[in-house]
């Protein structure tokens, strides 16, 4: 989420990914550092997370290739 905020300072179009990035961050934290709030990861959750990550990655690569800041 912090990295997204940094990117938004240079290009407002990154705001479109706020919800996806927050979801990915939460997913990553809860699975990497299990606690009482541990969640059982379903196949649907995995597929959605992979899709979110691919969309963000594709967008970032496009910005890099276009020379956007």
CSV table of N, CA and C in Angstrom, one decimal:
chain,number,residue,atom,x,y,z
A,1,UNK,N,0.8,-1.2,0.0
A,1,UNK,CA,0.0,0.0,0.0
A,1,UNK,C,0.9,1.3,0.0
A,2,UNK,N,2.0,1.2,0.7
A,2,UNK,CA,2.9,2.4,0.8
A,2,UNK,C,3.4,2.6,-0.6
A,3,UNK,N,3.9,1.6,-1.3
A,3,UNK,CA,4.4,1.8,-2.6
A,3,UNK,C,3.4,2.3,-3.6
A,4,UNK,N,2.2,1.9,-3.5
A,4,UNK,CA,1.1,2.5,-4.3
A,4,UNK,C,1.0,4.0,-4.1
A,5,UNK,N,1.0,4.4,-2.8
A,5,UNK,CA,0.9,5.8,-2.5
A,5,UNK,C,2.0,6.6,-3.1
A,6,UNK,N,3.2,6.0,-3.1
A,6,UNK,CA,4.3,6.7,-3.7
A,6,UNK,C,4.1,6.8,-5.2
A,7,UNK,N,3.6,5.8,-5.9
A,7,UNK,CA,3.4,5.8,-7.3
A,7,UNK,C,2.3,6.9,-7.7
A,8,UNK,N,1.3,7.0,-6.9
A,8,UNK,CA,0.2,7.9,-7.1
A,8,UNK,C,0.7,9.4,-7.1
A,9,UNK,N,1.7,9.6,-6.4
A,9,UNK,CA,2.3,11.0,-6.4
A,9,UNK,C,2.8,11.4,-7.7
A,10,UNK,N,3.2,10.4,-8.5
A,10,UNK,CA,3.8,10.6,-9.8
A,10,UNK,C,2.8,10.5,-11.0
A,11,UNK,N,1.8,9.6,-10.7
A,11,UNK,CA,0.8,9.3,-11.7
A,11,UNK,C,-0.5,8.9,-11.1
A,12,UNK,N,-1.5,9.7,-11.2
A,12,UNK,CA,-2.8,9.5,-10.5
A,12,UNK,C,-3.5,8.3,-11.0
A,13,UNK,N,-3.2,7.8,-12.1
A,13,UNK,CA,-3.9,6.6,-12.7
A,13,UNK,C,-3.6,5.3,-11.8
A,14,UNK,N,-2.6,5.4,-11.0
A,14,UNK,CA,-2.4,4.3,-10.1
A,14,UNK,C,-3.5,4.1,-9.1
A,15,UNK,N,-4.2,5.2,-8.8
A,15,UNK,CA,-5.3,5.1,-7.9
A,15,UNK,C,-6.3,4.0,-8.2
A,16,UNK,N,-6.4,3.7,-9.5
A,16,UNK,CA,-7.4,2.7,-9.9
A,16,UNK,C,-7.1,1.3,-9.3
A,17,UNK,N,-5.9,1.1,-8.8
A,17,UNK,CA,-5.5,-0.2,-8.2
A,17,UNK,C,-5.6,-0.2,-6.7
A,18,UNK,N,-6.1,0.8,-6.1
A,18,UNK,CA,-6.0,0.9,-4.6
A,18,UNK,C,-6.7,-0.3,-4.0
A,19,UNK,N,-7.9,-0.7,-4.4
A,19,UNK,CA,-8.6,-1.8,-3.8
A,19,UNK,C,-7.9,-3.1,-4.0
A,20,UNK,N,-7.4,-3.3,-5.2
A,20,UNK,CA,-6.6,-4.5,-5.5
A,20,UNK,C,-5.4,-4.7,-4.6
A,21,UNK,N,-4.7,-3.6,-4.5
A,21,UNK,CA,-3.4,-3.6,-3.7
A,21,UNK,C,-3.7,-3.8,-2.2
A,22,UNK,N,-4.8,-3.2,-1.7
A,22,UNK,CA,-5.2,-3.5,-0.3
A,22,UNK,C,-5.6,-4.9,-0.1
A,23,UNK,N,-6.3,-5.5,-1.1
A,23,UNK,CA,-6.7,-6.9,-1.0
A,23,UNK,C,-5.5,-7.8,-1.0
A,24,UNK,N,-4.5,-7.5,-1.9
A,24,UNK,CA,-3.3,-8.3,-2.0
A,24,UNK,C,-2.5,-8.2,-0.8
A,25,UNK,N,-2.4,-7.0,-0.2
A,25,UNK,CA,-1.6,-6.8,1.0
A,25,UNK,C,-2.2,-7.6,2.2
A,26,UNK,N,-3.5,-7.5,2.3
A,26,UNK,CA,-4.2,-8.3,3.4
A,26,UNK,C,-4.0,-9.8,3.2
A,27,UNK,N,-4.1,-10.2,2.0
A,27,UNK,CA,-4.0,-11.6,1.7
A,27,UNK,C,-2.6,-12.1,2.1
A,28,UNK,N,-1.6,-11.3,1.7
A,28,UNK,CA,-0.2,-11.6,1.9
A,28,UNK,C,0.1,-11.7,3.4
A,29,UNK,N,-0.4,-10.7,4.1
A,29,UNK,CA,-0.1,-10.6,5.6
A,29,UNK,C,-0.7,-11.8,6.3
A,30,UNK,N,-1.9,-12.1,6.0
A,30,UNK,CA,-2.6,-13.1,6.8
A,30,UNK,C,-2.1,-14.5,6.4
A,31,UNK,N,-1.6,-14.7,5.3
A,31,UNK,CA,-1.0,-16.1,4.9
A,31,UNK,C,0.4,-16.2,5.3
A,32,UNK,N,1.1,-15.1,5.3
A,32,UNK,CA,2.6,-15.1,5.6
A,32,UNK,C,2.8,-15.2,7.1
A,33,UNK,N,2.0,-14.4,7.8
A,33,UNK,CA,2.1,-14.4,9.3
A,33,UNK,C,0.9,-14.8,10.0
A,34,UNK,N,0.6,-16.1,10.0
A,34,UNK,CA,-0.6,-16.6,10.5
A,34,UNK,C,-0.8,-16.3,12.0
A,35,UNK,N,-2.0,-16.1,12.4
A,35,UNK,CA,-2.3,-15.8,13.8
A,35,UNK,C,-3.7,-16.3,14.1
A,36,UNK,N,-4.3,-15.8,15.1
A,36,UNK,CA,-5.7,-16.1,15.3
A,36,UNK,C,-6.6,-15.7,14.2
A,37,UNK,N,-6.2,-14.7,13.4
A,37,UNK,CA,-7.0,-14.2,12.3
A,37,UNK,C,-6.7,-15.0,11.0
A,38,UNK,N,-6.0,-16.1,11.1
A,38,UNK,CA,-5.6,-16.9,10.0
A,38,UNK,C,-6.9,-17.2,9.1
A,39,UNK,N,-6.7,-17.1,7.8
A,39,UNK,CA,-7.8,-17.4,6.9
A,39,UNK,C,-7.4,-18.6,6.1
A,40,UNK,N,-8.4,-19.5,5.8
A,40,UNK,CA,-8.2,-20.6,4.9
A,40,UNK,C,-8.3,-20.1,3.5
A,41,UNK,N,-7.3,-20.3,2.7
A,41,UNK,CA,-7.3,-19.8,1.4
A,41,UNK,C,-8.0,-20.8,0.5
A,42,UNK,N,-9.0,-20.3,-0.3
A,42,UNK,CA,-9.7,-21.1,-1.2
A,42,UNK,C,-9.1,-20.9,-2.6
A,43,UNK,N,-9.5,-21.8,-3.5
A,43,UNK,CA,-9.0,-21.7,-4.9
A,43,UNK,C,-9.5,-20.4,-5.5
A,44,UNK,N,-10.7,-20.0,-5.2
A,44,UNK,CA,-11.2,-18.8,-5.8
A,44,UNK,C,-10.4,-17.6,-5.3
A,45,UNK,N,-10.0,-17.6,-4.0
A,45,UNK,CA,-9.2,-16.5,-3.5
A,45,UNK,C,-7.8,-16.5,-4.2
A,46,UNK,N,-7.3,-17.6,-4.4
A,46,UNK,CA,-6.0,-17.7,-5.1
A,46,UNK,C,-6.1,-17.1,-6.5
A,47,UNK,N,-7.1,-17.6,-7.2
A,47,UNK,CA,-7.3,-17.1,-8.6
A,47,UNK,C,-7.5,-15.6,-8.7
A,48,UNK,N,-8.3,-15.1,-7.7
A,48,UNK,CA,-8.6,-13.6,-7.7
A,48,UNK,C,-7.3,-12.9,-7.4
A,49,UNK,N,-6.5,-13.4,-6.5
A,49,UNK,CA,-5.2,-12.7,-6.1
A,49,UNK,C,-4.2,-12.7,-7.2
A,50,UNK,N,-4.1,-13.8,-7.9
A,50,UNK,CA,-3.2,-13.9,-9.1
A,50,UNK,C,-3.7,-12.9,-10.2
A,51,UNK,N,-5.0,-12.9,-10.4
A,51,UNK,CA,-5.5,-11.9,-11.4
A,51,UNK,C,-5.2,-10.5,-11.0
A,52,UNK,N,-5.5,-10.2,-9.7
A,52,UNK,CA,-5.2,-8.8,-9.3
A,52,UNK,C,-3.7,-8.5,-9.5
A,53,UNK,N,-2.8,-9.4,-9.1
A,53,UNK,CA,-1.4,-9.1,-9.2
A,53,UNK,C,-1.0,-9.0,-10.7
A,54,UNK,N,-1.5,-9.8,-11.5
A,54,UNK,CA,-1.2,-9.7,-13.0
A,54,UNK,C,-1.7,-8.4,-13.6
A,55,UNK,N,-2.8,-7.9,-13.2
A,55,UNK,CA,-3.3,-6.6,-13.6
A,55,UNK,C,-2.4,-5.5,-13.2
A,56,UNK,N,-2.0,-5.5,-12.0
A,56,UNK,CA,-1.1,-4.4,-11.5
A,56,UNK,C,0.2,-4.5,-12.2
A,57,UNK,N,0.7,-5.7,-12.3
A,57,UNK,CA,2.0,-5.9,-13.0
A,57,UNK,C,2.0,-5.4,-14.4
A,58,UNK,N,0.9,-5.8,-15.1
A,58,UNK,CA,0.7,-5.3,-16.5
A,58,UNK,C,0.7,-3.8,-16.7
A,59,UNK,N,-0.1,-3.2,-15.8
A,59,UNK,CA,-0.2,-1.7,-15.8
A,59,UNK,C,1.2,-1.1,-15.5
A,60,UNK,N,1.9,-1.6,-14.5
A,60,UNK,CA,3.2,-1.0,-14.2
A,60,UNK,C,4.2,-1.2,-15.4
A,61,UNK,N,4.2,-2.3,-16.0
A,61,UNK,CA,5.1,-2.5,-17.2
A,61,UNK,C,4.7,-1.6,-18.3
A,62,UNK,N,3.4,-1.4,-18.5
A,62,UNK,CA,3.0,-0.4,-19.6
A,62,UNK,C,3.5,1.0,-19.3
A,63,UNK,N,3.4,1.4,-18.0
A,63,UNK,CA,3.9,2.7,-17.6
A,63,UNK,C,5.4,2.8,-17.9
A,64,UNK,N,6.1,1.8,-17.5
A,64,UNK,CA,7.6,1.8,-17.7
A,64,UNK,C,7.9,1.9,-19.2
A,65,UNK,N,7.2,1.1,-20.0
A,65,UNK,CA,7.5,1.1,-21.4
A,65,UNK,C,7.2,2.4,-22.1
A,66,UNK,N,6.2,3.1,-21.5
A,66,UNK,CA,5.8,4.4,-22.1
A,66,UNK,C,6.6,5.6,-21.5
A,67,UNK,N,7.5,5.3,-20.6
A,67,UNK,CA,8.3,6.3,-20.0
A,67,UNK,C,7.6,7.2,-19.0
A,68,UNK,N,6.4,6.8,-18.6
A,68,UNK,CA,5.6,7.6,-17.6
A,68,UNK,C,6.3,7.6,-16.3
A,69,UNK,N,6.0,8.7,-15.5
A,69,UNK,CA,6.6,8.8,-14.2
A,69,UNK,C,5.5,8.6,-13.2
